[in-house]
Coordinates of N, CA and C in Angstrom, one line a residue:
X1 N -93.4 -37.9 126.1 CA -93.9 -37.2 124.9 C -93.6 -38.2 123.7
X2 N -94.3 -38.4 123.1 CA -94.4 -38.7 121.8 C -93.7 -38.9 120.5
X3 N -93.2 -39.7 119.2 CA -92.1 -39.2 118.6 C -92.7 -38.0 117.7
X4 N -94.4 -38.1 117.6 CA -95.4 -36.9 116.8 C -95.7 -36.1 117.6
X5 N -95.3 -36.3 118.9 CA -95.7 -34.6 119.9 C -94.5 -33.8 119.6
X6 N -93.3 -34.3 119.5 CA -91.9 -34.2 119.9 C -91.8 -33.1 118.3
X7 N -91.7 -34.0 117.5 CA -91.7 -32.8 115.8 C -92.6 -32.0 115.7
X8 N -94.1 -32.0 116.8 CA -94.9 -30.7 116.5 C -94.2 -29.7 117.3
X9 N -93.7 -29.9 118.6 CA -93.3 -29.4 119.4 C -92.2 -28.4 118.8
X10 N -91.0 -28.8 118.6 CA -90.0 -28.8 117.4 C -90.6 -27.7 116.3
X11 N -91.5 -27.9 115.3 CA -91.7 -27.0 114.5 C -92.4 -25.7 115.0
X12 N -93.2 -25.7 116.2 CA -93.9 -24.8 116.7 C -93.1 -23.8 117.1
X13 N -91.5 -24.3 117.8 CA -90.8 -23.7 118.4 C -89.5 -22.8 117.7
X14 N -89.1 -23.4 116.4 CA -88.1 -22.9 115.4 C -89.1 -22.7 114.0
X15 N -89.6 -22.5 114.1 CA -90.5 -22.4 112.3 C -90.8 -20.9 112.7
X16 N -91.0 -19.9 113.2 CA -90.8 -18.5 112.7 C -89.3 -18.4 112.7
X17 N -88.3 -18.8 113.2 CA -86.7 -18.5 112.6 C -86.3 -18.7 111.6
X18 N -86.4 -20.4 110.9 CA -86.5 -20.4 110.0 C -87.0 -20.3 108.9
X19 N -87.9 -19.5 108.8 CA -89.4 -18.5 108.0 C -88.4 -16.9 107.6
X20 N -87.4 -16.7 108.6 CA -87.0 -15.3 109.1 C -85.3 -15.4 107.9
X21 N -85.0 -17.4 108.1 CA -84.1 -17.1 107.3 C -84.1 -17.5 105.8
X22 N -85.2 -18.3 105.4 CA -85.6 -19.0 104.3 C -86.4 -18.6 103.5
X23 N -86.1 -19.0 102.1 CA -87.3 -18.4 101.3 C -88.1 -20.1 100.9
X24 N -89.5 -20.2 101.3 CA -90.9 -21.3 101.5 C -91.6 -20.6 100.6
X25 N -92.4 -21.4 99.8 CA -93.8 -20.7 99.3 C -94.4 -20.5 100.1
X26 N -95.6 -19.9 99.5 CA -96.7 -19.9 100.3 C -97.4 -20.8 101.2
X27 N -97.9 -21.7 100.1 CA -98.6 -22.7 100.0 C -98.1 -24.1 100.8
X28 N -96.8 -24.2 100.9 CA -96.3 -24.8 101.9 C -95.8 -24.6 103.0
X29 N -96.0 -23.0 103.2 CA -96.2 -22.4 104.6 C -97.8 -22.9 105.3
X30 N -98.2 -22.2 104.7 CA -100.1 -22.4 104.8 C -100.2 -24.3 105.6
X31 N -99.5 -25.3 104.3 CA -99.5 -26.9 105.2 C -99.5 -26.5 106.4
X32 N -97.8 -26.4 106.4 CA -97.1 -26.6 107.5 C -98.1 -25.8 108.8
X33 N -98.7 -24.9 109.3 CA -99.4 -23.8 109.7 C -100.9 -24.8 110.0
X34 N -101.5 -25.3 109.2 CA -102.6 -25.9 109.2 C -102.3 -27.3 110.3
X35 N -101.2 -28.3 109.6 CA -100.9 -29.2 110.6 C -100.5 -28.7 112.0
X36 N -100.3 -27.8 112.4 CA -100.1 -27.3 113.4 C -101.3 -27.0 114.4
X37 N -102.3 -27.3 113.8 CA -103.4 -26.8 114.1 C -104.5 -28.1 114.8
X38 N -103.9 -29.2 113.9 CA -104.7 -30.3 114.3 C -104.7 -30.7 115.1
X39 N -106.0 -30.8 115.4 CA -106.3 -31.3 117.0 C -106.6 -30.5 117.9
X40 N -106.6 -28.8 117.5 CA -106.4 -27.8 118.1 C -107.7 -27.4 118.3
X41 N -108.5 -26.3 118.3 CA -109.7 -25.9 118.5 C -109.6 -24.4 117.2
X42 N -108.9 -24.1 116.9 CA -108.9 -23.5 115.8 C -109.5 -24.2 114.4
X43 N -109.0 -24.9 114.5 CA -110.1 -26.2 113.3 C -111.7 -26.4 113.5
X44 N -111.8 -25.9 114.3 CA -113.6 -26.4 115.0 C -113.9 -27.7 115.8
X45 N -114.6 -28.1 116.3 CA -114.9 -29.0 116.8 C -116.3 -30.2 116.1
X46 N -116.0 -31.3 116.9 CA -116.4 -32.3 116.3 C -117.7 -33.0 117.3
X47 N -118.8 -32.6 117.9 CA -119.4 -32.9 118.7 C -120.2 -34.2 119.0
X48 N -120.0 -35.2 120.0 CA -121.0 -36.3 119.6 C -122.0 -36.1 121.1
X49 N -122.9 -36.8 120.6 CA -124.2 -36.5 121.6 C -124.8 -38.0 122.0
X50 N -125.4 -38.2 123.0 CA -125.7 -39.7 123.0 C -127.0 -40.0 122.8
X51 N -127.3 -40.3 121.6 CA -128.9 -41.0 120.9 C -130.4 -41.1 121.7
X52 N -129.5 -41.9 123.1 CA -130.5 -42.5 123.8 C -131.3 -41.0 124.8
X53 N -131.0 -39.9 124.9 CA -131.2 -38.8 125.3 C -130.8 -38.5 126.8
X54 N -129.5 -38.7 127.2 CA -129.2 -38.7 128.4 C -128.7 -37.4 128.7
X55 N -128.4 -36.9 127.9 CA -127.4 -35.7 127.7 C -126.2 -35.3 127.7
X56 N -125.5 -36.7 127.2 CA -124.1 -37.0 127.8 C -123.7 -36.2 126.2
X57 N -122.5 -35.2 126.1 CA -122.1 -34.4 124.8 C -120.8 -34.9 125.1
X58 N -120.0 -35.3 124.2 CA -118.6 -35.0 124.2 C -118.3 -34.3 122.2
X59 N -116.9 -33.1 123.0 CA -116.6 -32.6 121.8 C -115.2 -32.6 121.6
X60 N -114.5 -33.2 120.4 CA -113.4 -33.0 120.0 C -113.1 -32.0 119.1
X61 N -112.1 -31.6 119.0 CA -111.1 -31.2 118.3 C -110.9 -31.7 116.9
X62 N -111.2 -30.7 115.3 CA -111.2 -31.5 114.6 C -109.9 -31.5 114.6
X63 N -109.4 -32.6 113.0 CA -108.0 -32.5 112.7 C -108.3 -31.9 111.5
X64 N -106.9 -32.1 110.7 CA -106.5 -31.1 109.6 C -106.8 -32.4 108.4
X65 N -106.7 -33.1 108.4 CA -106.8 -34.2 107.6 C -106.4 -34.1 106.3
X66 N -104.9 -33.4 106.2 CA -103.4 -33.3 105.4 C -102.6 -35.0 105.6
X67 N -102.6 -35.4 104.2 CA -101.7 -36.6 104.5 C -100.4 -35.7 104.9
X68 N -99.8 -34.9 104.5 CA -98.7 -34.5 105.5 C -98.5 -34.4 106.7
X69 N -99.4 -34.6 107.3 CA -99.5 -34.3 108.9 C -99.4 -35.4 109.6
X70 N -98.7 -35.3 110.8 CA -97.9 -36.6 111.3 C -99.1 -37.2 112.2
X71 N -100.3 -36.7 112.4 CA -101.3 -37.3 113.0 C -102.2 -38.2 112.1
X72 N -102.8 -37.0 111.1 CA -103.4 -37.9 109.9 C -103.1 -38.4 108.7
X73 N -102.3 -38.4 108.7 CA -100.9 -38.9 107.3 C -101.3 -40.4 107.6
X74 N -100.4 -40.9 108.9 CA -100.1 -42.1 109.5 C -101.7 -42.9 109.3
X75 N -103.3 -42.1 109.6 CA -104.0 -42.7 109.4 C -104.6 -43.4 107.9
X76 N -104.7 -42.3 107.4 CA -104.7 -42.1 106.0 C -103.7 -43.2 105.0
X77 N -102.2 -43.8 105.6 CA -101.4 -44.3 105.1 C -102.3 -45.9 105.3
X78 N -102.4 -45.7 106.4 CA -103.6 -47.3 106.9 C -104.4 -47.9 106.0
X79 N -105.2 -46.7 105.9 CA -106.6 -47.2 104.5 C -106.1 -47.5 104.0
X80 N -104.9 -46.4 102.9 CA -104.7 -46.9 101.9 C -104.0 -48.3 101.7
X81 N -103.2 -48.3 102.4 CA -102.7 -50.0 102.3 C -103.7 -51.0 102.6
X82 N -104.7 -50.9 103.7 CA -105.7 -51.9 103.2 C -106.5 -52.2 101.8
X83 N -106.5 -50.6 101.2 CA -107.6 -51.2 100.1 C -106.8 -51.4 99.0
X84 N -105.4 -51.3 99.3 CA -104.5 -51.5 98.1 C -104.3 -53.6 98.5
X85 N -104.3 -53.5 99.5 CA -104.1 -55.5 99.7 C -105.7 -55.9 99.3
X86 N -106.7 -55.5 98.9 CA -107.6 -56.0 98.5 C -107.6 -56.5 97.2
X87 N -106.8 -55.9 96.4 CA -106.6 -56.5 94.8 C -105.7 -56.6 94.5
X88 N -104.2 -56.6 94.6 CA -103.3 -56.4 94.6 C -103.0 -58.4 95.0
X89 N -102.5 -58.9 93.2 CA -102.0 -60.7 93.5 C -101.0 -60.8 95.4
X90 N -101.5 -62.0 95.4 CA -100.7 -62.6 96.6 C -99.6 -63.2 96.2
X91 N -98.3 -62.7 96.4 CA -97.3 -63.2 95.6 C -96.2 -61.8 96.1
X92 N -95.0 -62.5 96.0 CA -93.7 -61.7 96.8 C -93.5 -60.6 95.7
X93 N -93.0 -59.4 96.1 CA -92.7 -58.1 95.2 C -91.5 -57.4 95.8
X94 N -91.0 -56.9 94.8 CA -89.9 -55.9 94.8 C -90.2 -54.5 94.4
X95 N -88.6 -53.8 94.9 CA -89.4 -52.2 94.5 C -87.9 -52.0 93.4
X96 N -88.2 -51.2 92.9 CA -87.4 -50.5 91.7 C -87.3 -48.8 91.8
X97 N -86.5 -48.3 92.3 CA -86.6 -46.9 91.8 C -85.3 -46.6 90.9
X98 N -86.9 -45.5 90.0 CA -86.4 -44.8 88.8 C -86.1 -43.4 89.1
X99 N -84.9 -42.9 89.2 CA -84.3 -41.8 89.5 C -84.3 -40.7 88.3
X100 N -83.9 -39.3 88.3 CA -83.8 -38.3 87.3 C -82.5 -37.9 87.2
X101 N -81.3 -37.7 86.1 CA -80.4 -37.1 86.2 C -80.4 -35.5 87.0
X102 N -79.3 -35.3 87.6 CA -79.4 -33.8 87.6 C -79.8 -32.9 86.4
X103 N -78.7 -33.3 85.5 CA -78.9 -32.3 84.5 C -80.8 -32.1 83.6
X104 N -81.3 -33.4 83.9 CA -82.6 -33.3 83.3 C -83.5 -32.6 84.3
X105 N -83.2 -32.6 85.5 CA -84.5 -31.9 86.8 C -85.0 -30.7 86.8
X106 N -83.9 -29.3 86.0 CA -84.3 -28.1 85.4 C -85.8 -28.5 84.5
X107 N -85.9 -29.3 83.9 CA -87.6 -29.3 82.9 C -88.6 -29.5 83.5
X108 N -88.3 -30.5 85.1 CA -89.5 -30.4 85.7 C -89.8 -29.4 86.6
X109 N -89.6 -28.3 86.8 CA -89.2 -26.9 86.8 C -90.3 -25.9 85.8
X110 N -89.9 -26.5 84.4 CA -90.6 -25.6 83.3 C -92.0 -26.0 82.9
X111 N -92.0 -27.7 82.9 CA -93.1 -28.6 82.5 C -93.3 -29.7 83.5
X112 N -94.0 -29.5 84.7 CA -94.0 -30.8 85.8 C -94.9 -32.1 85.3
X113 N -96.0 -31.5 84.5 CA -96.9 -32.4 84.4 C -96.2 -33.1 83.1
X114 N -95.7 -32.5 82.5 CA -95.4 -33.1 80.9 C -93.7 -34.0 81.5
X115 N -93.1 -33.2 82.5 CA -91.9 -34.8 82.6 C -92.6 -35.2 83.8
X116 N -93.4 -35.5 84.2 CA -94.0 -36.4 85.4 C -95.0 -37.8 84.1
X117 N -95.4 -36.8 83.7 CA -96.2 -38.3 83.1 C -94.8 -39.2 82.0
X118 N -93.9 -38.4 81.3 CA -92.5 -38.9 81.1 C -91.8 -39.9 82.3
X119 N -92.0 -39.4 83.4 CA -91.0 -40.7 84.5 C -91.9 -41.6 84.2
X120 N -93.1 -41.2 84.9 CA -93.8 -42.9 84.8 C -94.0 -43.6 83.8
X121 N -94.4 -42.7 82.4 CA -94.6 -44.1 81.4 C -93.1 -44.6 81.2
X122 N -92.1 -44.2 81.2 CA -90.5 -44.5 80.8 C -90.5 -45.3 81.8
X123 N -90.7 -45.6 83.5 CA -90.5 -46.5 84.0 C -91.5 -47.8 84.0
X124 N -92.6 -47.8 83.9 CA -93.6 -48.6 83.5 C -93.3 -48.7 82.2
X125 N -92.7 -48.7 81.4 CA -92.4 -49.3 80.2 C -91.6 -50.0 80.6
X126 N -90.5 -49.3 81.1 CA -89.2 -50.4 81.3 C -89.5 -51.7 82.3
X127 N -90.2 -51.7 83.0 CA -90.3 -52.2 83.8 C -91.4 -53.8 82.8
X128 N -92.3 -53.6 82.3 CA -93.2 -53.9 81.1 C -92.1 -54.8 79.9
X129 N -91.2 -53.9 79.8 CA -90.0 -54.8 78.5 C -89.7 -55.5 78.8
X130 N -89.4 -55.2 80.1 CA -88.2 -56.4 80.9 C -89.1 -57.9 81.2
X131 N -90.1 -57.6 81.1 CA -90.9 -58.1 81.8 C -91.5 -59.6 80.3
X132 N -91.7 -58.9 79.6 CA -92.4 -59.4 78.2 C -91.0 -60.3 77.4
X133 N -89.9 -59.5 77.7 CA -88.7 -59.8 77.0 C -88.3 -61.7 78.1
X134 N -88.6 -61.7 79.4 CA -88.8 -63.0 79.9 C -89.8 -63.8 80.0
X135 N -91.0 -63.4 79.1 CA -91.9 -64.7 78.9 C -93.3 -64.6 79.9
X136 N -93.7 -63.0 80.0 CA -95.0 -62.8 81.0 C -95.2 -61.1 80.9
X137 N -96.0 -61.5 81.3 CA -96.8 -60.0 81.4 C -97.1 -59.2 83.0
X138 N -96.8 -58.4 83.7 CA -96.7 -58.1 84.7 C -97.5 -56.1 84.8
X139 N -97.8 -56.2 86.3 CA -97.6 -55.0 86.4 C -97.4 -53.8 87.3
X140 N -97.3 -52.8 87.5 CA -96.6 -52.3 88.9 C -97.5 -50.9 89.7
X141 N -97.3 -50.8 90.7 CA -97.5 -49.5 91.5 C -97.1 -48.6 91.7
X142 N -96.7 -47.4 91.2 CA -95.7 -46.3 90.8 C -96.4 -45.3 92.3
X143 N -95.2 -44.8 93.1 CA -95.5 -43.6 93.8 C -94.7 -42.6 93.8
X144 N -94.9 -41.6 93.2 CA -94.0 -40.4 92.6 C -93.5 -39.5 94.5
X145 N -92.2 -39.2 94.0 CA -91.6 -38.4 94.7 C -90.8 -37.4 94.3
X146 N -91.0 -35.8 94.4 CA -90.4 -34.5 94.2 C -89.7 -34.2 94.7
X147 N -89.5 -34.5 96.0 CA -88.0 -34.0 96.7 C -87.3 -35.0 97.2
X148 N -85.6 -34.5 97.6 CA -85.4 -35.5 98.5 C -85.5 -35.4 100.0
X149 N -84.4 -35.9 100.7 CA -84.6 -35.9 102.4 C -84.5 -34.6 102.4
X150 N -83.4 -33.8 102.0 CA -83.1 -32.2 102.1 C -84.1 -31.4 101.5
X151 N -85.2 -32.0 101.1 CA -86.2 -31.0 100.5 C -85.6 -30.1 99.2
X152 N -84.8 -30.7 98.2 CA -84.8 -30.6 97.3 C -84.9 -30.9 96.3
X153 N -85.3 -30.4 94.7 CA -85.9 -30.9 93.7 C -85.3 -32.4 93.6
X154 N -85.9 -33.5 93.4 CA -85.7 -34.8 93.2 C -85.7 -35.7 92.9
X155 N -87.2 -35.3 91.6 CA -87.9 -36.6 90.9 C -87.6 -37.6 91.0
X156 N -88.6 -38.7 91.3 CA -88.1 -40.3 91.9 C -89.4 -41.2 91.2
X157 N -89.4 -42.3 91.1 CA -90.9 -43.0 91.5 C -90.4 -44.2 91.9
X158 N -90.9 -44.7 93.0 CA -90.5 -46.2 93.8 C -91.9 -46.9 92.8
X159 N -91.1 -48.0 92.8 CA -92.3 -48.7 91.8 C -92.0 -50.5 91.8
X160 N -93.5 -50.7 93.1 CA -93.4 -52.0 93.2 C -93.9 -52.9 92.4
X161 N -93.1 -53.9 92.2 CA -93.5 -55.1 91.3 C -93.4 -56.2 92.0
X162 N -94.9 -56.9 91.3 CA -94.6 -58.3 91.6 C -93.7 -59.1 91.0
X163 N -93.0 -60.6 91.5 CA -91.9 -60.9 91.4 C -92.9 -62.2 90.3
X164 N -93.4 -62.2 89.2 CA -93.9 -63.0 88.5 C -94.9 -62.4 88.0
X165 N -95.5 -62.6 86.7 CA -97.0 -62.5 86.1 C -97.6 -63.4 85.3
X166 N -98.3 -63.0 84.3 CA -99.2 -63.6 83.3 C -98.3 -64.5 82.5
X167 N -98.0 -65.5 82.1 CA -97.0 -65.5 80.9 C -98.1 -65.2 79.8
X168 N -97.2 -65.2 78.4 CA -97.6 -64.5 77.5 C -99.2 -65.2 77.0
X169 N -99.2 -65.9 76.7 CA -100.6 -66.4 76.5 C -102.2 -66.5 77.6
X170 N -101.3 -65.6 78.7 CA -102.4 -65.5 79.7 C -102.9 -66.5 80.1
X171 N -102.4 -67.5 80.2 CA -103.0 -69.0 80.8 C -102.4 -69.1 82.3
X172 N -101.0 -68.8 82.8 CA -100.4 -69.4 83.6 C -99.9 -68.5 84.3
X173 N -99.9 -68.2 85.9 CA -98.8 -67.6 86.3 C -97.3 -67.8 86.3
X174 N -96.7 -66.9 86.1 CA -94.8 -67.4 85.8 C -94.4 -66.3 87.0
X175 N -93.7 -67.5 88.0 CA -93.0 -66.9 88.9 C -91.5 -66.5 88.2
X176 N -91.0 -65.0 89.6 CA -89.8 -64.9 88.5 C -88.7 -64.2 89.9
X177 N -88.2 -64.2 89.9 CA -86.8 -64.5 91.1 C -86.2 -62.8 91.1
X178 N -85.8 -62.7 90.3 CA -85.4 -60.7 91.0 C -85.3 -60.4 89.4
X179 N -85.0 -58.7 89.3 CA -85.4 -58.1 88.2 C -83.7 -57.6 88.0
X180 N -83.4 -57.9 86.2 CA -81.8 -57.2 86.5 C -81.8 -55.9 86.6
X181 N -81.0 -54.7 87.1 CA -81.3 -53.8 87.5 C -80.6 -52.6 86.6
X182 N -79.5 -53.5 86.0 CA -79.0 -52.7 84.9 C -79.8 -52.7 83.7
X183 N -80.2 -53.5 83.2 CA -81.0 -54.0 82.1 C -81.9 -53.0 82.0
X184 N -82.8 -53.2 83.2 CA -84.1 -52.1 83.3 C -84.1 -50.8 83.0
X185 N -82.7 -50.1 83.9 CA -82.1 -49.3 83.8 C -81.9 -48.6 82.4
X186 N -81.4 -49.4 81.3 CA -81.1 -49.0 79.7 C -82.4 -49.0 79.4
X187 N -83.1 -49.6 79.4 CA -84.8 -49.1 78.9 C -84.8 -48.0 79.3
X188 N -85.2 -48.0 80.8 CA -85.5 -46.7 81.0 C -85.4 -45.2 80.5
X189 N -84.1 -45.5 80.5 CA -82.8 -44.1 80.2 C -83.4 -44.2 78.3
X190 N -82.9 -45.2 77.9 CA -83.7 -44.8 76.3 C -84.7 -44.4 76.3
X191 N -86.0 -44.7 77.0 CA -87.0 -44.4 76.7 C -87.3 -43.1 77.5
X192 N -86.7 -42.6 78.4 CA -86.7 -41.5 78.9 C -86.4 -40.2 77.8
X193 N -85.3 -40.5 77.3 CA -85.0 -39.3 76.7 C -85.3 -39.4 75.6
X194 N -85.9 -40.1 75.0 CA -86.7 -40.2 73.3 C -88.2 -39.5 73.7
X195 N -88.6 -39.9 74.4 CA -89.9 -39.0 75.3 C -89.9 -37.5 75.3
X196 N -88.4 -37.3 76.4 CA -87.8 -35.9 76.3 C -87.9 -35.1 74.8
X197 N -87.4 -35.7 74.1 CA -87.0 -35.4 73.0 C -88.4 -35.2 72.4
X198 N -88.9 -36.0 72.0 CA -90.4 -35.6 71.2 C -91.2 -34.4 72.2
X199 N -90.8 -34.4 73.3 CA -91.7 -33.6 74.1 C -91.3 -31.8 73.4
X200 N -89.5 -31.6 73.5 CA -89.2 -30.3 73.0 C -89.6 -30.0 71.6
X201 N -89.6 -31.1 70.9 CA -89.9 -30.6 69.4 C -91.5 -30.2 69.3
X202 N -92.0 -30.8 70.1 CA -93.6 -30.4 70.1 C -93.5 -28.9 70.8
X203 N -92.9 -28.5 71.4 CA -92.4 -27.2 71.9 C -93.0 -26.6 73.3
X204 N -92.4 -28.1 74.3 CA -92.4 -27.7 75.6 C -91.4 -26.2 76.4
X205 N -92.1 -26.0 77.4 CA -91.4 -24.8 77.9 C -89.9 -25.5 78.1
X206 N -89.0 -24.6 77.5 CA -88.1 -24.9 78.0 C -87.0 -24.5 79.4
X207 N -86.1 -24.8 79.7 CA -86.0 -24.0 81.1 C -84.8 -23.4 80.8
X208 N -84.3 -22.1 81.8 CA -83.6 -21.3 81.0 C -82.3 -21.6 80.8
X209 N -81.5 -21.9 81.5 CA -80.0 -23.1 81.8 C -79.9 -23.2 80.4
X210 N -81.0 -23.4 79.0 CA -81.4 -24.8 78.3 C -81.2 -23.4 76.7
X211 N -81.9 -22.9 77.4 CA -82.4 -21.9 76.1 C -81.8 -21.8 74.9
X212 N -80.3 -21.5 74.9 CA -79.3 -21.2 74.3 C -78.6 -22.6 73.8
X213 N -79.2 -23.2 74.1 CA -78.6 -24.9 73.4 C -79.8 -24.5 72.8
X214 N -80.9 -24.6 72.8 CA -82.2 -24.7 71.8 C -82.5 -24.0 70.5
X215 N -82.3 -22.8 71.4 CA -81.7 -21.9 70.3 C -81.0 -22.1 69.3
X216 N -79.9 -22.7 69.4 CA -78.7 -22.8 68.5 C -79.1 -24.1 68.1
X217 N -80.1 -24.8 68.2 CA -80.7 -26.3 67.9 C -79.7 -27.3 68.5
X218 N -79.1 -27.2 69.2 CA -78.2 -28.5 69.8 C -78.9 -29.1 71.3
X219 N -79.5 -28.6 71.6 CA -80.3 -29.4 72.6 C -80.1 -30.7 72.7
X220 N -81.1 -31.0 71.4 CA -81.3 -32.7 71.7 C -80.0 -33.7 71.5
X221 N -79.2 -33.2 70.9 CA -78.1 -33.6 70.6 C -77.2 -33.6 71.6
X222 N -77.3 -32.4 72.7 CA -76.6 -32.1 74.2 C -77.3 -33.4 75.1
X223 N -78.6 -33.4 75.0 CA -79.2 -34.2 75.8 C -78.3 -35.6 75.2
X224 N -78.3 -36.4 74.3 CA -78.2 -37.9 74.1 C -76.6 -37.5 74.7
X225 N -75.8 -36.5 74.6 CA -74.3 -37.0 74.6 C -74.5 -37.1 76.3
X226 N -75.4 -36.3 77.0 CA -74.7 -36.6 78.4 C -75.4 -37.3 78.9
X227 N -76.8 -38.3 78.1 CA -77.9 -40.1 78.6 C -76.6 -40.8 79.0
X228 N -75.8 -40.7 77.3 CA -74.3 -41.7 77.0 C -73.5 -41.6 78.2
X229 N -73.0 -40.1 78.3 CA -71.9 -40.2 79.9 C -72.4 -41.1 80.7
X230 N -74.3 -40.0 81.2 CA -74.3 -40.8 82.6 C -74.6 -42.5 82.9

């Protein structure tokens, strides 16, 4: 068996217990329930017939065609790396990930879209400063992540960079040897929570933990003292 027969097998067999002791949305029930399916005959079938009129039929089994799904995820994962090496400079790259404090993860809770497009421009900026501040212009591939291994809340974005770009006048490529990681790091975090901050005064939802700092207007002021701790 398979190491993808093996985890369908696995979920087929413990996922009403753990259904019995967990609270799952919906909606990620429904996935999980669908991938279970693929390949199955409950999806419908997929018939081919042979042209020349012999009568030869064969029918498959559609799939679910969920990047989630350990069948078509893995294919789906294929494409896209090919058509991502189609334009993507020939040249060595690194990854960077930009992490979320605990204490800020409650807002993407209240506002996902409004601190999601916050990680990424704060890390693509940072990444952009650092970048300009050594004499070139660069740029990166951000791929957002919501949970962690334990499936809980965990805003992330891995974000690969090439290791050199444009220098400033666009004439030349400038190779460039590794990225400092603290450095990047202080961008970030600045530019993270100045973001934050203009986001509440424009009068994002706030989340409840929060309320009563807002209320009393010390919010933003709560927010910079614990950027500084962390």
């Amino acid at each position: 068996m398979s190491r993808t027969h093996h985890v369908v097998e696995l979920l087929r067999k413990h996922l009403p217990d753990y259904l019995e002791e967990h609270q799952v949305e919906n909606h990620k029930i429904k996935v999980i329930e669908t991938t279970l399916m693929c390949w199955e005959h409950e999806l419908g079938w997929v018939v081919f017939g042979c042209p020349d009129g012999c009568g030869d039929i064969h029918k498959l089994a559609a799939t679910c065609k969920l990047r989630f799904c350990y069948f078509c995820g893995y294919s789906q994962q294929l494409r896209w790396l090919e058509k991502l090496g189609a334009f993507l400079p020939r040249c060595p790259y690194t990854m960077i990930t930009f992490t979320v404090p605990l204490f800020i993860r409650p807002f993407f809770r209240s506002d996902m879209k409004t601190m999601v497009d916050i990680l990424f421009s704060s890390a693509f900026g940072a990444v952009q400063t650092y970048a300009n501040r050594h004499g070139f212009y660069t740029g990166a591939l951000g791929v957002l992540q919501l949970v962690g291994s334990l499936m809980h809340l965990h805003p992330h974005v891995h974000m690969v960079v090439p290791l050199g770009g444009l220098s400033l006048d666009g004439s030349t490529w400038k190779p460039y040897s590794s990225y400092h990681a603290v450095t990047i790091s202080g961008y970030y975090t600045t530019s993270f929570i100045v973001k934050l901050k203009k986001a509440i005064q424009k009068r994002m939802p706030i989340p409840d933990e929060y309320k009563a700092l807002h209320d009393e207007g010390l919010l933003e002021k709560w927010l910079d003292d614990q950027m500084t701790y962390h």
